[in-house]
Short mmCIF file of C-alpha atoms and ligand atoms in Angstrom, two decimals:
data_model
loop_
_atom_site.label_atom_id
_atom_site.label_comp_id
_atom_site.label_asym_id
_atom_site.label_seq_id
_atom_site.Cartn_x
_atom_site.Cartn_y
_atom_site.Cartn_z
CA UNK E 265 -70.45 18.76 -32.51
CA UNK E 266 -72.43 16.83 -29.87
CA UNK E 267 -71.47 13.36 -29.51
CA UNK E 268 -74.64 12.13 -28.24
CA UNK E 269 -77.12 10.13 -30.14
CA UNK E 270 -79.59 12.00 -31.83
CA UNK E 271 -82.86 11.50 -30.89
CA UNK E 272 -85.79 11.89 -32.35
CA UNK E 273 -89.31 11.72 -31.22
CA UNK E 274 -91.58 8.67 -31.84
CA UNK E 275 -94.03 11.14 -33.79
CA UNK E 276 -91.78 11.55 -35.95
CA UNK E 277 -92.68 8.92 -38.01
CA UNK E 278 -90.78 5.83 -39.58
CA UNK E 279 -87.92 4.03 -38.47
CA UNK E 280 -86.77 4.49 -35.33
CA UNK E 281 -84.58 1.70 -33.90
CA UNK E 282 -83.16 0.95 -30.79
CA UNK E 283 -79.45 0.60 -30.57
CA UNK E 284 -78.82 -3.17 -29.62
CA UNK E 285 -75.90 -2.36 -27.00
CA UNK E 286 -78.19 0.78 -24.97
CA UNK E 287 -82.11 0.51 -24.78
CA UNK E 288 -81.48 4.51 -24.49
CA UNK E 289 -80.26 5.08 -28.31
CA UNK E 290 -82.89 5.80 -30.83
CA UNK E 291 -81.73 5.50 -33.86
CA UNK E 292 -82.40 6.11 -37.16
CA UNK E 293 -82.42 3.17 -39.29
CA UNK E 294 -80.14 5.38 -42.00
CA UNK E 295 -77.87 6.21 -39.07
CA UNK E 296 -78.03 2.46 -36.98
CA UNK E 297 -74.43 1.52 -39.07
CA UNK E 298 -72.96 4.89 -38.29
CA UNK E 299 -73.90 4.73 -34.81
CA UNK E 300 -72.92 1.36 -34.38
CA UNK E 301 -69.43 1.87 -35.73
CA UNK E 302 -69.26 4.98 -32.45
CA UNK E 303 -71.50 2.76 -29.79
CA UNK E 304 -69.73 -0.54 -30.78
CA UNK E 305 -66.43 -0.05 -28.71
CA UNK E 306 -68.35 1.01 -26.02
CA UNK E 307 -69.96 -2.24 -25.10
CA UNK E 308 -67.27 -4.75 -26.25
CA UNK E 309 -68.01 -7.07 -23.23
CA UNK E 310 -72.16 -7.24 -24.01
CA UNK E 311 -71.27 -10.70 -26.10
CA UNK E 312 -73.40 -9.46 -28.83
CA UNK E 313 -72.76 -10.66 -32.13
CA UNK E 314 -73.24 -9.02 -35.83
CA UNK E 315 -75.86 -10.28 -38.58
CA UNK E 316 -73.51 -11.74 -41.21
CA UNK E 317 -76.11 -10.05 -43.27
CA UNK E 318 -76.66 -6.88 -41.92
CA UNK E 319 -73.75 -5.34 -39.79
CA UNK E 320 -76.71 -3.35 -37.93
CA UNK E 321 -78.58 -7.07 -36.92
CA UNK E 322 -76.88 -7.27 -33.26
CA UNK E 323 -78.42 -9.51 -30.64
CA UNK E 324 -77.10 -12.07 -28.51
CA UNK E 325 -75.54 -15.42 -29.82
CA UNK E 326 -78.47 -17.65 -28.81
CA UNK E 327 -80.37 -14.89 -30.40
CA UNK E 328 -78.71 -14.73 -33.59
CA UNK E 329 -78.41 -18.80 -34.59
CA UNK E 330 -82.40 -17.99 -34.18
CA UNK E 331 -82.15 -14.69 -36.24
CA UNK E 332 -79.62 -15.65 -39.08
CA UNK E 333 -82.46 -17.76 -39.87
CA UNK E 334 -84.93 -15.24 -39.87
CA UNK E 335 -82.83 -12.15 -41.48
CA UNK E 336 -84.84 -10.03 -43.86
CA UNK E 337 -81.70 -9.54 -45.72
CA UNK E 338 -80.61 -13.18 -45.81
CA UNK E 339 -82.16 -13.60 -49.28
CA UNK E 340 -80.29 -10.84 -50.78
CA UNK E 341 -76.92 -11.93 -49.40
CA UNK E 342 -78.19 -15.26 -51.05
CA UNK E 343 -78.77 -14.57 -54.58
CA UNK E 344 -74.93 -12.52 -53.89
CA UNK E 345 -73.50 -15.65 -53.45
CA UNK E 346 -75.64 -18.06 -55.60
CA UNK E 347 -75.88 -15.71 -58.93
CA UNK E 348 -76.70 -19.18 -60.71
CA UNK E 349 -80.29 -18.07 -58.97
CA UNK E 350 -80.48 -14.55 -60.56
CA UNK E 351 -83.48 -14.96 -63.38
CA UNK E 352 -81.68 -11.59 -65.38
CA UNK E 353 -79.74 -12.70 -68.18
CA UNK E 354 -76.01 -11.51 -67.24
CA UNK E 355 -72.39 -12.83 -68.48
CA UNK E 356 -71.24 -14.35 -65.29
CA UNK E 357 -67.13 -15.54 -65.59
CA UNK E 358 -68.12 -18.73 -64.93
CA UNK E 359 -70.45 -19.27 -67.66
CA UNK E 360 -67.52 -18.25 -70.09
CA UNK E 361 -65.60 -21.20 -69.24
CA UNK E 362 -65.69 -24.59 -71.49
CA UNK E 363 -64.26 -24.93 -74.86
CA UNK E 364 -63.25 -21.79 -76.42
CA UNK E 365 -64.06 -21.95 -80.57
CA UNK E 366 -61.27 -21.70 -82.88
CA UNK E 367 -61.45 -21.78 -86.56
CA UNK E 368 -57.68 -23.06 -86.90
CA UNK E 369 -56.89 -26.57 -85.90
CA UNK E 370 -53.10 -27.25 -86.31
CA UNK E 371 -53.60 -30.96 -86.98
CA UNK E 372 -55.31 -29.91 -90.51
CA UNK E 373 -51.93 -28.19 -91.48
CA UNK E 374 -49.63 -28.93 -94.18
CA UNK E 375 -47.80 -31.77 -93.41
CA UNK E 376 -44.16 -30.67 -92.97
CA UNK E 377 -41.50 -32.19 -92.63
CA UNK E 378 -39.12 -31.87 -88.97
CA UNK E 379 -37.37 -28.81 -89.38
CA UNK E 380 -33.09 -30.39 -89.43
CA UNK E 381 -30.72 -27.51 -89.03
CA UNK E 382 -27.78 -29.03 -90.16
CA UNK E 383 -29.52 -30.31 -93.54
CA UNK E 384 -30.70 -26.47 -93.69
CA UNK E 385 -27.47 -25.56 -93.76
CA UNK E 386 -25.65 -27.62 -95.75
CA UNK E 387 -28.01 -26.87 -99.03
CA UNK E 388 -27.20 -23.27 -98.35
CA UNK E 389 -24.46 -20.47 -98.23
CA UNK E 390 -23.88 -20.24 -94.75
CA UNK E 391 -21.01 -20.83 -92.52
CA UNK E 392 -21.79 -23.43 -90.11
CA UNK E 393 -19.47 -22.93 -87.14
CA UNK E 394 -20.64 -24.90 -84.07
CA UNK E 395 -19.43 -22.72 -80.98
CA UNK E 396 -17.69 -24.69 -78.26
CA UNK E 397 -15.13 -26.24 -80.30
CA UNK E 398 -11.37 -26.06 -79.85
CA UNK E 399 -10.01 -23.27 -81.82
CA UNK E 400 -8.00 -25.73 -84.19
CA UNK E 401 -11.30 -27.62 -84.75
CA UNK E 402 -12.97 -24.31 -85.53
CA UNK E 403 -10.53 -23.83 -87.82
CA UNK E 404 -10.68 -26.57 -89.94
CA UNK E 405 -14.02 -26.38 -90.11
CA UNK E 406 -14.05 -22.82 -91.35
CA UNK E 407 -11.60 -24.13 -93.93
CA UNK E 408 -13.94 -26.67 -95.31
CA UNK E 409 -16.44 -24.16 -95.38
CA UNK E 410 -14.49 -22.30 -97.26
CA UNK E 411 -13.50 -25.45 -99.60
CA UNK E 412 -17.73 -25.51 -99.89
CA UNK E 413 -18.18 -22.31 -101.09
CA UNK E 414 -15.47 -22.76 -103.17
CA UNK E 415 -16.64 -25.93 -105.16
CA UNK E 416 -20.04 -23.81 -105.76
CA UNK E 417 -18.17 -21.04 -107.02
CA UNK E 418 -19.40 -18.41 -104.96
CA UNK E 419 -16.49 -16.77 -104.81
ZN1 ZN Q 237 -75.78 2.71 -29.09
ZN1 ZN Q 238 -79.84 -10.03 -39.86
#
């Protein structure tokens, strides 16, 4: 495997371009990124610059304010970043924002009343023990819990 660039003669036909760090690279407009990615290294002091819209645009920095102006593929990096532009119909994200439709609206509910624990409790069987009492408090609760049940002759 040969290293050099491979070159190809000006007969034969389409794109041949020149690499923008060495007048002596033809290149193959396919092959320009490839060979840029090899011939790039090699000429890190030439102050050349890359197309932000085509890595294989290189020229000079006074060339390429000039150039990004110019680019043949600055309309397609355009409509990339602008897809309000695009005339296709597509589902962008950001057209899926805004209100989102709901058929049930909680303020139409039933109007209920504020849920109170202890009055939940004290209509029904249960043994209401608050936790974090004294053991002697616990106790004398659990016996009028008991009295409770008692008086409703659950047991
Ligand atoms: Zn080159
Ligand atoms: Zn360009």
């Amino acid at each position: 495997m040969s290293q050099e660039p491979v070159k190809v003669a000006p007969s034969d036909k389409d794109d041949i371009l020149i690499c923008p760090f060495d007048e002596g690279h033809s290149i193959l407009r396919s092959r320009m990124a490839v060979h840029l990615v090899r011939c790039a290294p090699n000429h890190h002091g030439s102050k050349k610059v890359n197309c932000p819209f085509n890595i294989t645009h290189i020229c000079t920095i006074t060339e390429m304010k000039i150039h990004v102006n110019n680019c043949p593929n600055r309309s397609a990096f355009e409509e990339f970043v602008n897809p309000d532009r695009l005339t296709a119909p597509c589902m962008l994200p950001h057209e899926m924002k805004g209100e989102i439709k709901c058929s049930e609206n909680w303020d139409d509910g039933p109007d209920d009343p504020t849920y109170n624990p202890s009055a939940n409790c004290a209509g029904k069987y249960l043994i209401c023990n608050p936790q974090g009492n004294p053991p002697a408090v616990r106790r004398q609760i659990r016996d009028m819990e008991r009295l409770r049940f008692q008086r409703n002759n659950k047991f």
